[in-house]
GROMACS .gro file of C-alpha atoms in nm:
model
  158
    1UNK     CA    1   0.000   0.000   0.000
    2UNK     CA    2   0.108   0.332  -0.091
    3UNK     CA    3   0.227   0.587   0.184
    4UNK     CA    4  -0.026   0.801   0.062
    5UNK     CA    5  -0.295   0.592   0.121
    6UNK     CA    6  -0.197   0.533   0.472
    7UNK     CA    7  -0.213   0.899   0.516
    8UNK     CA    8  -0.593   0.882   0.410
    9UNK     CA    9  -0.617   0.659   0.640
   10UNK     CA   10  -0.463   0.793   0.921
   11UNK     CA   11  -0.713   1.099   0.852
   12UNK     CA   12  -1.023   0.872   0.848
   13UNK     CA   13  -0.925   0.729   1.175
   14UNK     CA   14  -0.867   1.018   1.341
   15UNK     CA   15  -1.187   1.099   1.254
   16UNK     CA   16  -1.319   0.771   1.426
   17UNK     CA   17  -1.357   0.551   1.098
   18UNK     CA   18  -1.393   0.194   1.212
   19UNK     CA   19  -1.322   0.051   0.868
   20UNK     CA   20  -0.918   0.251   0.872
   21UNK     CA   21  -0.870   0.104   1.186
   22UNK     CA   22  -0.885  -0.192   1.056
   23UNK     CA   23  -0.711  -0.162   0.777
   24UNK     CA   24  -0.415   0.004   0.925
   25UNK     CA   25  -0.407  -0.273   1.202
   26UNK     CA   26  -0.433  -0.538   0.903
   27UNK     CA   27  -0.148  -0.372   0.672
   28UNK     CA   28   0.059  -0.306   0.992
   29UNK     CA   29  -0.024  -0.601   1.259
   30UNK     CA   30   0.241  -0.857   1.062
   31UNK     CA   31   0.565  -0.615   1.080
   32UNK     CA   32   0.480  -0.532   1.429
   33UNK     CA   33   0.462  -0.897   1.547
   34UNK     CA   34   0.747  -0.961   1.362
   35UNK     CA   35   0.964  -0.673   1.555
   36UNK     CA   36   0.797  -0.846   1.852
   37UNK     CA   37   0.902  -1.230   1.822
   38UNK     CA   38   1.254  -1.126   1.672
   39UNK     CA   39   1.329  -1.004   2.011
   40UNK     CA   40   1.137  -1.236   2.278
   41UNK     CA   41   1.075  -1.516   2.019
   42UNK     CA   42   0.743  -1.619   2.258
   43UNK     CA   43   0.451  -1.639   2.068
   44UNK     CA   44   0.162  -1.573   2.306
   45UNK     CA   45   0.381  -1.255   2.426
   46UNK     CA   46   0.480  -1.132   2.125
   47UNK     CA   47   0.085  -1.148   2.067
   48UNK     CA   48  -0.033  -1.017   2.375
   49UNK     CA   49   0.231  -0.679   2.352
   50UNK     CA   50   0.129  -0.626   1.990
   51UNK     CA   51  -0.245  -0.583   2.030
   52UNK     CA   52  -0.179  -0.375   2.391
   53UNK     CA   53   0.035  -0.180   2.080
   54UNK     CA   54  -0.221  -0.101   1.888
   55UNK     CA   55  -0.480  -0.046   2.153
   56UNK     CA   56  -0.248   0.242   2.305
   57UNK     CA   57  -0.209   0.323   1.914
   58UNK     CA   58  -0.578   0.305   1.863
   59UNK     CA   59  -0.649   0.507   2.191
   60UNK     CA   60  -0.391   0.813   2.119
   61UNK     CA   61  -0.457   0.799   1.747
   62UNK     CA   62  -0.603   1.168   1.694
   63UNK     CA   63  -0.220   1.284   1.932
   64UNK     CA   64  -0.038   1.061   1.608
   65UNK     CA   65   0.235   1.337   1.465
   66UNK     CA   66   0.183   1.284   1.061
   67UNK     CA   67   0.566   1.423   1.065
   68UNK     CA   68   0.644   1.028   1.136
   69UNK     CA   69   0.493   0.691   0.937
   70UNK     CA   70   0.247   0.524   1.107
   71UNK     CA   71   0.410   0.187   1.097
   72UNK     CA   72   0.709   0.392   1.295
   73UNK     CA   73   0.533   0.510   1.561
   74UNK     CA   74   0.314   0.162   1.663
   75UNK     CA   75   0.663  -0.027   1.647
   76UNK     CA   76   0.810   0.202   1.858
   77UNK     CA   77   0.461   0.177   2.116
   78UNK     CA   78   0.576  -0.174   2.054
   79UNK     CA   79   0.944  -0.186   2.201
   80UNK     CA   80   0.795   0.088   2.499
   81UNK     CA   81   0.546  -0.196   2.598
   82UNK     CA   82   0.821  -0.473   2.526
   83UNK     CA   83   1.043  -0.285   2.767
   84UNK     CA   84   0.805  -0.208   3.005
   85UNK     CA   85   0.719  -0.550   3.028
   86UNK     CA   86   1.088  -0.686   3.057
   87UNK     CA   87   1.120  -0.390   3.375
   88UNK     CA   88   0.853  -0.565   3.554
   89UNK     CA   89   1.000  -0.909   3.450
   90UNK     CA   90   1.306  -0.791   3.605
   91UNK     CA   91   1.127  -0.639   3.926
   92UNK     CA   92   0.980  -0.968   4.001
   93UNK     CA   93   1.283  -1.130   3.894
   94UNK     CA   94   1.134  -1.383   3.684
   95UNK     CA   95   1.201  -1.332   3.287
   96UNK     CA   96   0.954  -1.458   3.026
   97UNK     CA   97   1.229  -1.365   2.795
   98UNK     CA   98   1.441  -1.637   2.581
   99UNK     CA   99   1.673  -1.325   2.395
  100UNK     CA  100   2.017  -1.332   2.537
  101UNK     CA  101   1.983  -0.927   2.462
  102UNK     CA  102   1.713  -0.938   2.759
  103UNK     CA  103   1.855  -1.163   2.976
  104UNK     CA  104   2.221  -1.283   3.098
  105UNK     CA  105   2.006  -1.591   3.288
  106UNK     CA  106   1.997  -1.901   3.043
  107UNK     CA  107   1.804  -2.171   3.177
  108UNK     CA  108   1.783  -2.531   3.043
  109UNK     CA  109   1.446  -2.635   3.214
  110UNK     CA  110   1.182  -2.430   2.952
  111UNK     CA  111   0.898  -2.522   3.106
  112UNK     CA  112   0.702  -2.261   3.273
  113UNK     CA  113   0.718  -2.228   3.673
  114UNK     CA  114   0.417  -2.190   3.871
  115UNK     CA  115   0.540  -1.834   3.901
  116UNK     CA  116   0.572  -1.820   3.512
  117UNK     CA  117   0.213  -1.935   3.495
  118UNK     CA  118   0.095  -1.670   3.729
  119UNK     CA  119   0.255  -1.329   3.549
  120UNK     CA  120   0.109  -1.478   3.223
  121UNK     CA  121  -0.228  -1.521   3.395
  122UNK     CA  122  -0.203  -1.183   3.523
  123UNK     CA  123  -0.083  -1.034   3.167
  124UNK     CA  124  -0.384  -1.189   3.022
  125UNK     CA  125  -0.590  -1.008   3.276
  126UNK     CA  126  -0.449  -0.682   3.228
  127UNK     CA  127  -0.469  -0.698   2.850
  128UNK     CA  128  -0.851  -0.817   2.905
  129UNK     CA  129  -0.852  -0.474   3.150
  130UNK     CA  130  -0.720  -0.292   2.849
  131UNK     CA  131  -0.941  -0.450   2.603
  132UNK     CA  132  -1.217  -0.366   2.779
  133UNK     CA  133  -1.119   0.057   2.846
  134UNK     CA  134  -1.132   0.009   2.458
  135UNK     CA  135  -1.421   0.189   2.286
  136UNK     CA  136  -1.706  -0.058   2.194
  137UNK     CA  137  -1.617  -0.086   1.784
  138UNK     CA  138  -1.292  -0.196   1.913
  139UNK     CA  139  -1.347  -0.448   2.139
  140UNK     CA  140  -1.588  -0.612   1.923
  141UNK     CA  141  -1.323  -0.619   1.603
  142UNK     CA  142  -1.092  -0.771   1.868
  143UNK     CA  143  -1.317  -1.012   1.999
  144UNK     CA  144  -1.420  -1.150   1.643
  145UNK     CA  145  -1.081  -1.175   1.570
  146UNK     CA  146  -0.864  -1.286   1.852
  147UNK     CA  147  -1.158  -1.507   2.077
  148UNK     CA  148  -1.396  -1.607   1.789
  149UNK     CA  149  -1.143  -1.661   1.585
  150UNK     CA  150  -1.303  -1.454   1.273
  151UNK     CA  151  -1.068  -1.401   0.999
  152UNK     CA  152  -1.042  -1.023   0.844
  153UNK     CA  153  -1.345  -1.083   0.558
  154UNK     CA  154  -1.615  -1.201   0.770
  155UNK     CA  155  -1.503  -0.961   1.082
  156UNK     CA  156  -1.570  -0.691   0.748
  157UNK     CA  157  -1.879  -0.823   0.671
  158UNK     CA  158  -2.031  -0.801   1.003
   0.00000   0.00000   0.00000
């Protein structure tokens, strides 16, 4: 897609267009997850930190400065939220990070810990929390997409 494009739809979403959010999430969602798993390489985080991306993205969208891309400023919502989440990692010192950039701690037993279990279980409940300060047309895009498992046609059709 053509820069200029995005730029029309930047301006449609700042203007609360449902349909631009989508289609900026759907052009963008694959480099960000991308950025994402080439630094943590864990799927279900990688996941998790991308959509809380484009939430904050999606919530701050009308403060976006058009002086940067779009894709330039989610990514770098991205590594905020990745680092945020390796401080608190760090506080509790447990790591859900595999990266030797992340971590000087290599351990050979992968399985998760109980502790493990719980920060993911508490992740998922503050990304639910998040999901749910969303505006309505956003929560129900990311429910048909991420817990009903809609792909990106029928979530249009609906």
């Amino acid at each position: 897609m053509e820069e200029g494009d995005i730029e029309a739809l930047l301006r449609q979403a700042k203007n609360g267009n449902q349909r631009a959010f989508n289609s900026l999430f759907d052009i963008h969602w694959e480099y960000v997850y991308r950025f994402l798993m080439q630094r943590i390489q864990n799927n279900q985080l990688a996941e998790e930190i991308a959509i809380e991306s484009f939430a904050k993205a999606f919530d701050n969208i009308k403060n976006f400065n058009s002086s940067y891309t779009f894709k330039t400023w989610v990514v770098t919502i991205a590594k905020n939220n990745l680092i945020d989440q390796h401080r608190k990692a760090e506080k509790h010192q447990i790591t859900a990070f595999r990266n030797p950039e992340f971590t000087s701690n290599n351990f050979e037993n992968t399985s998760p810990s109980p502790e493990d279990i719980l920060i993911q279980s508490q992740q998922s409940e503050r990304i639910l929390t998040c999901i749910k300060d969303l505006p309505i047309n956003y929560r129900t895009i990311l429910k048909m997409r991420y817990f009903e498992g809609m792909n990106y046609l029928q979530i249009e059709k609906k």
